[in-house]
XYZ file of C-alpha atoms in Angstrom:
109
model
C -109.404 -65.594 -51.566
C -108.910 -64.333 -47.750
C -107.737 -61.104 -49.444
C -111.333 -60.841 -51.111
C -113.374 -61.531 -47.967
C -113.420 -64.893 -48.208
C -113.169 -67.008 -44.535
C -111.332 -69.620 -44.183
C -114.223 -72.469 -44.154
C -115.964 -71.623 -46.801
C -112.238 -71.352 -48.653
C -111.841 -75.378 -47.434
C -115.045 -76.403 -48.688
C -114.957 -74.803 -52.077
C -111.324 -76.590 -52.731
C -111.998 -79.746 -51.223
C -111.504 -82.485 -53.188
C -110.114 -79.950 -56.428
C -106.888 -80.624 -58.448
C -104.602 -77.810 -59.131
C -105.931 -77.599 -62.325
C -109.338 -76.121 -60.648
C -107.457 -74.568 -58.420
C -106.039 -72.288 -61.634
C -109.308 -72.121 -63.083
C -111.300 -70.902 -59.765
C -108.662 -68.174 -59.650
C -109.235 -67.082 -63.391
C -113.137 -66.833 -63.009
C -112.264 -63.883 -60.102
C -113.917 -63.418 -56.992
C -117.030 -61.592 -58.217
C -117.707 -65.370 -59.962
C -116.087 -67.490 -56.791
C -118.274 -65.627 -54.386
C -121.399 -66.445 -56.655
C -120.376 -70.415 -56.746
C -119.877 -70.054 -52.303
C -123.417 -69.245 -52.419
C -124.830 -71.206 -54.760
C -122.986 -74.336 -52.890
C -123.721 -73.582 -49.453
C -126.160 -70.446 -49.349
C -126.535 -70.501 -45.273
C -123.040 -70.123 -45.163
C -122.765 -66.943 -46.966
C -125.651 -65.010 -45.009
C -123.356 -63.299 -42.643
C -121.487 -61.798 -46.382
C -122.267 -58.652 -47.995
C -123.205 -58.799 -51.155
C -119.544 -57.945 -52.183
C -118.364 -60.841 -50.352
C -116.795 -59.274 -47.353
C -117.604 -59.619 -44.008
C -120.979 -57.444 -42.938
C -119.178 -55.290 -40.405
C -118.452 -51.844 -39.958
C -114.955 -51.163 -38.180
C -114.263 -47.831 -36.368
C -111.036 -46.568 -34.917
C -111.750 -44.894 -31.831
C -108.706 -44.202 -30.855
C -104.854 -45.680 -31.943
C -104.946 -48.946 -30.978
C -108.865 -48.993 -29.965
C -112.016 -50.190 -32.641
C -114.901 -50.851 -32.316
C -116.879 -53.214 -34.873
C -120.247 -53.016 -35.465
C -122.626 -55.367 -37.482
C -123.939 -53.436 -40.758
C -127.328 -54.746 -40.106
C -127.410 -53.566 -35.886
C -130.409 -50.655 -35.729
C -129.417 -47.560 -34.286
C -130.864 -47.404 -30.392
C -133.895 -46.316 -30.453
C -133.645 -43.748 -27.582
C -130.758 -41.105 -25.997
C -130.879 -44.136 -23.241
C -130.354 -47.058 -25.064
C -127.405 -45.098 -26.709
C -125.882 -44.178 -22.978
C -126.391 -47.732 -22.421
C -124.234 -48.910 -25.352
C -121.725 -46.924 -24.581
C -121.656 -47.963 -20.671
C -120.811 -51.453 -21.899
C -118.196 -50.550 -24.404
C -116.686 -48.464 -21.596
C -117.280 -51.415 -19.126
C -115.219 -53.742 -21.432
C -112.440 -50.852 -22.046
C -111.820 -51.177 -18.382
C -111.687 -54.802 -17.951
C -109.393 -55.480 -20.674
C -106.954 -52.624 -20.000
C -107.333 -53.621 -16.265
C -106.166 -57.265 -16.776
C -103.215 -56.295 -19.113
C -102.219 -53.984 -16.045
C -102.157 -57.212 -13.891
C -100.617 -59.206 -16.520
C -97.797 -56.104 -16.689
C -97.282 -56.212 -12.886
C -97.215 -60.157 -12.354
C -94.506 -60.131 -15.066
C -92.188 -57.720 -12.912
């Protein structure tokens, strides 16, 4: 089920309270039919799913090592600013991060 976009909580409540014998039978129907019954038994739960099940994000490798994830339903900035402004905070929290494994690195030595 995590292998077919399922998350963990939603996994819990759909097998509370089953025997194994549902367990079998949730894993026959597929997950085209188990994503249908997560909705149908807890519909707020589901809104952050595609329609396919899986998580609604968008994951790009920006460099080995380095992605970025961004929500499918984000609007593109609406100006060349708001862009430069994006990308000044994704630099900004580059930095930080690579800055406190440096410190991390040195304490350790």
């Amino acid at each position: 089920m995590l292998a077919d976009g399922f998350r963990v909580p939603m996994i819990r409540e759909m097998l509370e309270g089953k025997t194994t014998e549902d367990f079998e039978k949730l894993l026959e129907l597929g997950p085209m039919v188990a994503r249908k019954m997560a909705r149908d038994l807890n519909p707020e739960k589901c809104r952050g799913e595609s329609r396919e099940g899986r998580s609604a994000w968008i994951r790009l490798e920006v460099a080995p090592g380095v992605e970025v994830h961004l929500a499918r339903s984000v609007e593109p900035p609406s100006s060349k600013e708001e862009g430069m402004e994006i990308r000044e905070e994704i630099s900004i929290a580059l930095r930080d991060e690579f800055q406190r494994r440096r410190k991390r690195g040195r304490a350790r030595a």
